[in-house]
Amino acid sequence: MKKFLGTVSYLSAIASISVMASFGAHAQSAQVEAKTSGFYVGGNYGYLRVEGEDDFDDDKDVWQGIAGYKFNEWIAIEGSYIDFGDYGNDLAGAETDGYTAAVKGILPLTERFSLYAKLGQLWSETEYNLGGFSQENDDESLFVGAGLSYAITSNFLVNAEYTVYDTELDADEAFDDIDDTDFETDLKQASIGVEYRF
């Protein structure tokens, strides 16, 4: 838990430094307003907390590629590909990646700052490795997320985000004939990222 809080603080500090540096660089320039509609792409890098039973407790890096469309300054739809990496150990481990689709609600605070929240669906594929045997299993789950965005220019933004995936990575479904493989797991992601609006 201390490691998790430390990492979240570290990511928040990096995001704050980036925002402050950008704000300082543009302090004397004309005010910039982020584009309120259109397509955008981006990417997030962060920290993944894998919370589960037995050997599936782990902490990993996570990478995410994003594409979306803003209808106006308040509503967007967004899809992504996520590489959750691998976790566990040589005896009992797993590797997960997946795709998401979400509705994104945005609350502008100033011309540069905005809060946002996401609600969506994750379609994931997990490859389990237990005692030298491997098996793949597909899963669908809901997720929620929230974040803060800062517009460096009208097209380029930086953000800090926290997302919780209500995922149950359960090796019982992949290995029906193996006892004691109940590794129910939740995925929690803290990340920083960039976004470019066309």
Coordinates of N, CA and C in Angstrom, one line a residue:
M1 N 0.8 -1.2 0.0 CA 0.0 0.0 0.0 C 0.9 1.3 0.0
K2 N 2.0 1.2 0.8 CA 2.8 2.4 0.8 C 3.5 2.6 -0.6
K3 N 3.8 1.5 -1.2 CA 4.4 1.6 -2.6 C 3.4 2.2 -3.5
F4 N 2.1 1.8 -3.4 CA 1.1 2.3 -4.3 C 0.9 3.8 -4.1
L5 N 0.8 4.2 -2.8 CA 0.6 5.6 -2.5 C 1.8 6.4 -3.0
G6 N 3.0 5.9 -2.8 CA 4.2 6.6 -3.2 C 4.2 6.7 -4.7
T7 N 3.8 5.7 -5.5 CA 3.8 5.8 -6.9 C 2.8 6.8 -7.4
V8 N 1.6 6.8 -6.8 CA 0.6 7.8 -7.2 C 1.1 9.2 -6.9
S9 N 1.7 9.4 -5.8 CA 2.3 10.7 -5.4 C 3.3 11.1 -6.5
Y10 N 4.2 10.1 -6.9 CA 5.2 10.4 -7.8 C 4.6 10.8 -9.2
L11 N 3.6 10.1 -9.6 CA 2.9 10.4 -10.9 C 2.3 11.8 -10.8
S12 N 1.6 12.1 -9.7 CA 1.0 13.4 -9.5 C 2.0 14.5 -9.5
A13 N 3.2 14.2 -8.9 CA 4.2 15.3 -8.9 C 4.7 15.5 -10.3
I14 N 4.9 14.5 -11.1 CA 5.4 14.7 -12.5 C 4.4 15.5 -13.3
A15 N 3.1 15.1 -13.1 CA 2.0 15.8 -13.8 C 2.0 17.3 -13.4
S16 N 2.1 17.5 -12.1 CA 2.1 18.9 -11.6 C 3.3 19.7 -12.1
I17 N 4.5 19.1 -12.2 CA 5.6 19.8 -12.7 C 5.5 20.1 -14.1
S18 N 4.9 19.2 -14.9 CA 4.7 19.4 -16.3 C 3.7 20.6 -16.5
V19 N 2.6 20.5 -15.7 CA 1.6 21.6 -15.9 C 2.2 22.9 -15.5
M20 N 2.9 23.0 -14.4 CA 3.5 24.3 -13.9 C 4.5 24.8 -14.9
A21 N 5.3 23.9 -15.5 CA 6.3 24.4 -16.4 C 5.6 24.9 -17.7
S22 N 4.6 24.2 -18.1 CA 3.8 24.7 -19.3 C 3.1 26.0 -19.0
F23 N 2.6 26.1 -17.8 CA 1.9 27.3 -17.4 C 2.8 28.5 -17.4
G24 N 4.0 28.3 -16.8 CA 5.0 29.3 -16.8 C 5.4 29.8 -18.1
A25 N 5.6 28.8 -19.1 CA 6.0 29.2 -20.4 C 5.0 30.0 -21.2
H26 N 3.7 29.8 -20.8 CA 2.7 30.5 -21.5 C 2.0 31.6 -20.7
A27 N 2.5 31.9 -19.6 CA 1.9 32.8 -18.7 C 1.6 34.2 -19.3
Q28 N 2.6 34.6 -20.1 CA 2.5 35.9 -20.7 C 1.9 35.9 -22.1
S29 N 1.5 34.7 -22.6 CA 0.9 34.6 -23.9 C -0.6 34.7 -23.9
A30 N -1.2 34.8 -25.0 CA -2.7 34.9 -25.0 C -3.3 33.6 -24.5
Q31 N -4.5 33.7 -23.9 CA -5.1 32.6 -23.3 C -5.4 31.6 -24.4
V32 N -5.3 30.3 -24.1 CA -5.5 29.2 -25.0 C -6.7 28.4 -24.6
E33 N -7.6 28.1 -25.5 CA -8.7 27.3 -25.2 C -8.6 26.0 -26.0
A34 N -8.7 24.8 -25.4 CA -8.6 23.6 -26.1 C -9.8 23.4 -27.0
K35 N -9.6 22.7 -28.1 CA -10.6 22.5 -29.1 C -11.8 21.8 -28.5
T36 N -13.0 22.2 -28.8 CA -14.2 21.7 -28.1 C -14.8 20.5 -28.9
S37 N -14.4 20.2 -30.1 CA -15.0 19.1 -30.8 C -14.0 18.6 -31.8
G38 N -14.2 17.3 -32.3 CA -13.4 16.7 -33.3 C -12.7 15.5 -32.7
F39 N -11.9 14.9 -33.6 CA -11.1 13.6 -33.3 C -9.9 14.0 -32.5
Y40 N -9.5 13.0 -31.6 CA -8.2 13.1 -30.9 C -7.6 11.8 -30.7
V41 N -6.2 11.8 -30.5 CA -5.5 10.6 -30.2 C -4.6 10.9 -29.1
G42 N -4.1 9.8 -28.4 CA -3.2 10.1 -27.2 C -2.6 8.8 -26.7
G43 N -1.9 8.9 -25.6 CA -1.3 7.8 -25.0 C -1.1 8.0 -23.5
N44 N -1.2 7.0 -22.7 CA -0.9 7.0 -21.3 C 0.1 6.0 -20.9
Y45 N 0.9 6.4 -19.9 CA 1.9 5.5 -19.3 C 1.7 5.6 -17.8
G46 N 1.7 4.5 -17.1 CA 1.5 4.6 -15.7 C 1.8 3.4 -14.9
Y47 N 1.2 3.3 -13.7 CA 1.4 2.3 -12.7 C 0.1 1.4 -12.6
L48 N 0.3 0.1 -12.7 CA -0.8 -0.8 -12.5 C -0.7 -1.5 -11.2
R49 N -1.7 -1.5 -10.4 CA -1.8 -2.2 -9.2 C -2.7 -3.4 -9.4
V50 N -2.1 -4.6 -9.3 CA -2.9 -5.8 -9.5 C -3.2 -6.4 -8.1
E51 N -4.5 -6.3 -7.7 CA -4.9 -6.7 -6.3 C -5.7 -8.0 -6.4
G52 N -5.2 -9.1 -5.9 CA -5.9 -10.3 -6.0 C -5.5 -11.3 -4.9
E53 N -5.9 -12.5 -5.0 CA -5.6 -13.5 -4.1 C -4.3 -14.2 -4.5
D54 N -3.5 -14.7 -3.5 CA -2.4 -15.6 -3.7 C -1.3 -14.9 -4.5
D55 N -0.9 -15.6 -5.6 CA 0.3 -15.2 -6.4 C 0.0 -14.1 -7.4
F56 N -1.2 -13.6 -7.5 CA -1.5 -12.6 -8.5 C -1.5 -11.2 -8.0
D57 N -1.0 -11.0 -6.8 CA -0.8 -9.6 -6.3 C 0.5 -9.1 -6.9
D58 N 0.5 -8.0 -7.5 CA 1.7 -7.5 -8.2 C 1.5 -6.0 -8.6
D59 N 2.6 -5.4 -8.9 CA 2.7 -4.0 -9.4 C 3.4 -3.9 -10.7
K60 N 2.8 -3.3 -11.7 CA 3.5 -3.3 -13.0 C 3.3 -2.0 -13.7
D61 N 4.0 -1.7 -14.8 CA 3.8 -0.6 -15.6 C 2.6 -1.0 -16.6
V62 N 2.0 0.1 -17.1 CA 0.9 -0.1 -18.0 C 1.0 0.9 -19.1
W63 N 0.7 0.5 -20.4 CA 0.8 1.3 -21.6 C -0.6 1.3 -22.2
Q64 N -1.0 2.5 -22.7 CA -2.4 2.6 -23.3 C -2.4 3.6 -24.4
G65 N -2.9 3.2 -25.6 CA -3.1 4.0 -26.7 C -4.6 4.4 -26.8
I66 N -4.9 5.6 -27.2 CA -6.2 6.1 -27.1 C -6.6 6.8 -28.4
A67 N -7.9 6.7 -28.8 CA -8.5 7.4 -29.9 C -9.9 7.8 -29.5
G68 N -10.3 9.0 -29.8 CA -11.7 9.4 -29.4 C -12.3 10.5 -30.3
Y69 N -13.5 10.8 -30.0 CA -14.2 11.9 -30.7 C -15.0 12.7 -29.7
K70 N -14.7 14.1 -29.7 CA -15.5 15.0 -28.9 C -16.7 15.6 -29.7
F71 N -17.9 15.4 -29.1 CA -19.0 16.0 -29.8 C -19.2 17.5 -29.4
N72 N -18.8 17.8 -28.2 CA -18.8 19.2 -27.8 C -17.8 19.3 -26.6
E73 N -17.9 20.4 -25.8 CA -16.9 20.6 -24.7 C -17.2 19.7 -23.5
W74 N -18.4 19.0 -23.5 CA -18.8 18.2 -22.4 C -18.8 16.7 -22.6
I75 N -19.0 16.2 -23.8 CA -19.2 14.8 -24.1 C -18.2 14.3 -25.2
A76 N -17.7 13.1 -24.9 CA -16.8 12.4 -25.9 C -17.0 10.9 -25.8
I77 N -16.7 10.2 -26.9 CA -16.6 8.8 -26.9 C -15.1 8.4 -27.1
E78 N -14.7 7.3 -26.5 CA -13.3 7.0 -26.5 C -13.0 5.5 -26.6
G79 N -12.0 5.1 -27.3 CA -11.6 3.7 -27.4 C -10.1 3.6 -27.1
S80 N -9.7 2.5 -26.6 CA -8.2 2.3 -26.4 C -7.8 0.9 -26.4
Y81 N -6.5 0.7 -26.6 CA -5.8 -0.6 -26.4 C -4.9 -0.5 -25.2
I82 N -4.9 -1.5 -24.3 CA -4.2 -1.4 -23.1 C -3.3 -2.7 -23.0
D83 N -2.0 -2.5 -22.7 CA -1.1 -3.6 -22.4 C -0.9 -3.5 -20.9
F84 N -1.5 -4.5 -20.1 CA -1.4 -4.5 -18.7 C -0.1 -5.2 -18.2
G85 N 0.6 -5.8 -19.2 CA 1.8 -6.5 -18.8 C 1.6 -7.9 -18.2
D86 N 2.6 -8.5 -17.6 CA 2.5 -9.8 -16.9 C 2.7 -9.6 -15.5
Y87 N 2.2 -10.5 -14.7 CA 2.3 -10.5 -13.2 C 2.2 -11.9 -12.7
G88 N 2.5 -12.0 -11.4 CA 2.6 -13.3 -10.8 C 4.0 -13.8 -10.7
N89 N 4.3 -15.1 -10.8 CA 5.6 -15.6 -10.8 C 5.7 -16.8 -11.8
D90 N 6.8 -17.5 -11.8 CA 7.0 -18.7 -12.7 C 6.0 -19.8 -12.5
L91 N 5.6 -20.0 -11.2 CA 4.7 -21.1 -10.9 C 3.2 -20.7 -11.3
A92 N 2.8 -19.5 -11.0 CA 1.5 -19.0 -11.3 C 1.5 -17.6 -11.7
G93 N 1.3 -17.3 -13.0 CA 1.3 -16.0 -13.5 C 0.3 -15.8 -14.6
A94 N 0.2 -14.5 -15.1 CA -0.7 -14.2 -16.1 C -0.2 -13.0 -16.9
E95 N -0.7 -12.8 -18.1 CA -0.4 -11.7 -18.9 C -1.7 -11.2 -19.6
T96 N -2.0 -9.9 -19.5 CA -3.3 -9.4 -19.9 C -3.2 -8.2 -20.8
D97 N -4.0 -8.2 -21.9 CA -4.1 -7.0 -22.7 C -5.6 -6.9 -23.1
G98 N -6.0 -5.7 -23.6 CA -7.4 -5.6 -23.9 C -7.8 -4.3 -24.6
Y99 N -9.0 -4.2 -25.0 CA -9.6 -3.0 -25.7 C -10.7 -2.4 -24.8
T100 N -10.9 -1.1 -24.9 CA -12.0 -0.5 -24.2 C -12.8 0.4 -25.1
A101 N -14.0 0.7 -24.6 CA -14.9 1.7 -25.2 C -15.6 2.4 -24.1
A102 N -15.7 3.7 -24.2 CA -16.2 4.5 -23.0 C -16.9 5.7 -23.5
V103 N -17.8 6.2 -22.6 CA -18.3 7.6 -22.7 C -17.6 8.4 -21.7
K104 N -17.2 9.6 -22.2 CA -16.3 10.5 -21.4 C -17.1 11.8 -21.1
G105 N -17.3 12.2 -19.9 CA -17.9 13.4 -19.5 C -16.8 14.4 -19.1
I106 N -16.9 15.7 -19.6 CA -15.9 16.6 -19.3 C -16.5 17.9 -18.7
L107 N -15.8 18.4 -17.7 CA -16.2 19.6 -17.0 C -15.1 20.7 -17.1
P108 N -15.2 21.6 -18.0 CA -14.2 22.7 -18.1 C -14.2 23.5 -16.8
L109 N -13.0 23.8 -16.3 CA -12.8 24.6 -15.1 C -12.3 26.0 -15.5
T110 N -11.4 26.0 -16.4 CA -10.9 27.3 -17.0 C -10.7 27.1 -18.4
E111 N -10.0 28.0 -19.1 CA -9.8 27.8 -20.6 C -8.7 26.7 -20.8
R112 N -7.9 26.4 -19.8 CA -6.9 25.4 -19.9 C -7.2 24.1 -19.1
F113 N -7.8 24.3 -17.9 CA -8.0 23.1 -17.1 C -9.4 22.5 -17.2
S114 N -9.5 21.2 -17.2 CA -10.8 20.5 -17.2 C -10.7 19.2 -16.4
L115 N -11.8 18.9 -15.7 CA -11.9 17.6 -15.1 C -12.7 16.7 -16.1
Y116 N -12.5 15.4 -16.0 CA -13.2 14.4 -16.8 C -13.5 13.1 -16.0
A117 N -14.5 12.4 -16.5 CA -14.8 11.1 -15.9 C -15.2 10.2 -17.0
K118 N -14.9 8.9 -16.9 CA -15.2 7.9 -17.9 C -15.9 6.7 -17.3
L119 N -16.8 6.2 -18.1 CA -17.5 4.9 -17.8 C -17.5 4.1 -19.1
G120 N -17.0 2.8 -18.9 CA -17.0 2.0 -20.2 C -16.8 0.5 -19.9
Q121 N -16.5 -0.1 -21.0 CA -16.4 -1.6 -21.0 C -15.0 -2.0 -21.4
L122 N -14.4 -3.0 -20.8 CA -13.1 -3.6 -21.1 C -13.3 -5.0 -21.6
W123 N -12.8 -5.3 -22.8 CA -12.7 -6.6 -23.3 C -11.3 -7.1 -23.3
S124 N -11.0 -8.0 -22.4 CA -9.6 -8.4 -22.2 C -9.3 -9.9 -22.5
E125 N -8.1 -10.2 -22.8 CA -7.6 -11.5 -23.0 C -6.4 -11.8 -22.0
T126 N -6.5 -12.8 -21.2 CA -5.5 -13.2 -20.3 C -4.9 -14.5 -20.6
E127 N -3.6 -14.6 -20.6 CA -2.9 -15.9 -20.8 C -2.4 -16.3 -19.4
Y128 N -2.9 -17.4 -18.9 CA -2.5 -17.9 -17.6 C -1.4 -19.0 -17.8
N129 N -0.5 -18.9 -16.9 CA 0.6 -19.9 -16.8 C 0.6 -20.5 -15.4
L130 N 0.3 -21.8 -15.3 CA 0.3 -22.5 -14.0 C 1.1 -23.7 -14.1
G131 N 2.2 -23.8 -13.4 CA 3.0 -25.0 -13.3 C 3.4 -25.5 -14.7
G132 N 3.7 -24.6 -15.6 CA 4.2 -25.0 -16.9 C 3.1 -25.2 -17.9
F133 N 1.8 -25.1 -17.5 CA 0.7 -25.2 -18.5 C 0.2 -23.8 -18.7
S134 N -0.2 -23.5 -20.0 CA -0.7 -22.2 -20.3 C -2.1 -22.4 -21.0
Q135 N -3.0 -21.4 -20.7 CA -4.3 -21.3 -21.3 C -4.8 -19.9 -21.4
E136 N -5.5 -19.6 -22.5 CA -6.0 -18.2 -22.6 C -7.5 -18.2 -22.2
N137 N -7.9 -17.0 -21.7 CA -9.3 -16.8 -21.3 C -9.7 -15.4 -21.6
D138 N -10.9 -15.2 -22.2 CA -11.4 -13.9 -22.5 C -12.4 -13.4 -21.4
D139 N -12.5 -12.1 -21.2 CA -13.3 -11.6 -20.1 C -13.9 -10.2 -20.6
E140 N -15.0 -9.9 -20.0 CA -15.6 -8.6 -20.2 C -15.9 -8.0 -18.8
S141 N -15.6 -6.7 -18.7 CA -15.8 -6.0 -17.4 C -16.0 -4.5 -17.6
L142 N -16.7 -3.9 -16.6 CA -16.9 -2.5 -16.6 C -15.7 -1.8 -15.9
F143 N -15.5 -0.5 -16.3 CA -14.5 0.3 -15.6 C -15.0 1.7 -15.4
V144 N -14.4 2.4 -14.5 CA -14.7 3.8 -14.2 C -13.3 4.5 -14.1
G145 N -13.2 5.8 -14.5 CA -12.0 6.5 -14.4 C -12.3 8.0 -14.2
A146 N -11.3 8.7 -13.7 CA -11.4 10.2 -13.6 C -10.0 10.8 -13.8
G147 N -10.0 12.1 -14.2 CA -8.7 12.7 -14.4 C -8.8 14.2 -14.5
L148 N -7.6 14.8 -14.7 CA -7.5 16.3 -14.9 C -6.7 16.5 -16.1
S149 N -7.1 17.4 -17.0 CA -6.4 17.8 -18.2 C -6.0 19.2 -18.2
Y150 N -4.9 19.4 -18.9 CA -4.3 20.8 -19.0 C -4.0 21.0 -20.5
A151 N -4.5 22.1 -21.1 CA -4.2 22.4 -22.5 C -3.0 23.3 -22.6
I152 N -1.9 22.7 -23.1 CA -0.7 23.5 -23.4 C -0.9 24.4 -24.6
T153 N -1.6 23.8 -25.6 CA -2.0 24.6 -26.8 C -3.5 24.2 -27.1
S154 N -4.1 24.8 -28.1 CA -5.4 24.4 -28.4 C -5.6 23.0 -28.9
N155 N -4.4 22.4 -29.3 CA -4.4 21.0 -29.9 C -3.8 20.0 -28.9
F156 N -2.9 20.4 -28.1 CA -2.0 19.5 -27.3 C -2.3 19.6 -25.8
L157 N -2.7 18.5 -25.2 CA -3.0 18.5 -23.7 C -2.2 17.4 -23.0
V158 N -2.0 17.6 -21.7 CA -1.5 16.6 -20.8 C -2.5 16.3 -19.8
N159 N -2.5 15.0 -19.3 CA -3.5 14.7 -18.3 C -2.9 13.7 -17.2
A160 N -3.6 13.7 -16.1 CA -3.3 12.7 -15.1 C -4.6 12.0 -14.8
E161 N -4.6 10.6 -14.7 CA -5.8 9.8 -14.6 C -5.7 8.7 -13.7
Y162 N -6.9 8.3 -13.1 CA -6.9 7.1 -12.2 C -8.1 6.3 -12.7
T163 N -7.9 5.0 -12.9 CA -9.0 4.1 -13.5 C -9.0 2.8 -12.7
V164 N -10.2 2.3 -12.4 CA -10.4 1.0 -11.8 C -11.2 0.1 -12.7
Y165 N -10.7 -1.1 -12.9 CA -11.3 -2.1 -13.8 C -11.9 -3.2 -12.9
D166 N -13.2 -3.4 -13.0 CA -13.8 -4.4 -12.2 C -13.7 -5.8 -12.9
T167 N -12.4 -6.2 -12.9 CA -12.1 -7.5 -13.6 C -11.9 -8.6 -12.6
E168 N -12.3 -9.8 -13.0 CA -12.1 -10.9 -12.2 C -11.3 -11.9 -13.1
L169 N -10.0 -11.9 -12.9 CA -9.1 -12.8 -13.6 C -9.1 -14.1 -12.8
D170 N -9.9 -15.0 -13.3 CA -10.1 -16.2 -12.5 C -9.6 -17.4 -13.3
A171 N -8.5 -18.0 -12.8 CA -7.8 -19.1 -13.5 C -8.7 -20.4 -13.5
D172 N -9.7 -20.4 -12.6 CA -10.6 -21.6 -12.6 C -11.3 -21.8 -14.0
E173 N -11.6 -20.7 -14.6 CA -12.2 -20.8 -15.9 C -11.3 -21.3 -17.0
A174 N -10.0 -21.0 -16.8 CA -9.0 -21.5 -17.8 C -8.5 -22.9 -17.5
F175 N -8.5 -23.3 -16.3 CA -8.0 -24.6 -15.9 C -9.1 -25.3 -15.0
D176 N -10.1 -25.8 -15.6 CA -11.2 -26.4 -14.9 C -10.8 -27.6 -14.1
D177 N -9.7 -28.3 -14.5 CA -9.3 -29.5 -13.9 C -8.2 -29.4 -12.9
I178 N -7.9 -28.1 -12.5 CA -6.8 -27.8 -11.5 C -7.5 -27.2 -10.3
D179 N -7.2 -27.8 -9.1 CA -7.8 -27.2 -7.9 C -7.0 -26.0 -7.4
D180 N -7.7 -25.2 -6.6 CA -7.0 -24.1 -5.9 C -6.4 -23.1 -6.9
T181 N -7.2 -22.7 -7.9 CA -6.6 -21.7 -8.8 C -7.6 -20.5 -8.9
D182 N -8.1 -20.1 -7.8 CA -9.0 -19.0 -7.7 C -8.3 -17.7 -7.4
F183 N -7.9 -17.0 -8.5 CA -7.1 -15.8 -8.4 C -8.0 -14.6 -8.9
E184 N -9.0 -14.3 -8.1 CA -9.9 -13.1 -8.5 C -9.1 -11.9 -8.3
T185 N -9.1 -11.0 -9.3 CA -8.1 -9.9 -9.3 C -8.8 -8.6 -9.8
D186 N -8.5 -7.5 -9.2 CA -8.9 -6.2 -9.6 C -7.7 -5.4 -10.2
L187 N -7.9 -4.6 -11.2 CA -6.8 -3.8 -11.8 C -7.1 -2.3 -11.6
K188 N -6.1 -1.6 -11.0 CA -6.2 -0.2 -10.7 C -5.0 0.5 -11.3
Q189 N -5.3 1.5 -12.2 CA -4.3 2.2 -13.0 C -4.2 3.6 -12.7
A190 N -3.0 4.1 -12.4 CA -2.7 5.5 -12.2 C -1.7 5.9 -13.3
S191 N -2.1 6.9 -14.1 CA -1.2 7.2 -15.3 C -1.2 8.7 -15.6
I192 N -0.2 9.0 -16.4 CA -0.1 10.4 -17.0 C -0.1 10.2 -18.5
G193 N -0.5 11.2 -19.2 CA -0.6 11.0 -20.6 C -0.6 12.3 -21.4
V194 N -0.7 12.1 -22.7 CA -0.8 13.3 -23.6 C -1.9 13.0 -24.6
E195 N -2.5 14.1 -25.1 CA -3.6 14.0 -26.1 C -3.4 15.1 -27.1
Y196 N -3.6 14.7 -28.4 CA -3.6 15.6 -29.5 C -4.9 15.7 -30.2
R197 N -5.5 16.9 -30.3 CA -6.8 17.1 -30.9 C -6.6 17.7 -32.3
F198 N -7.3 17.1 -33.3 CA -7.2 17.5 -34.7 C -8.2 18.7 -35.0

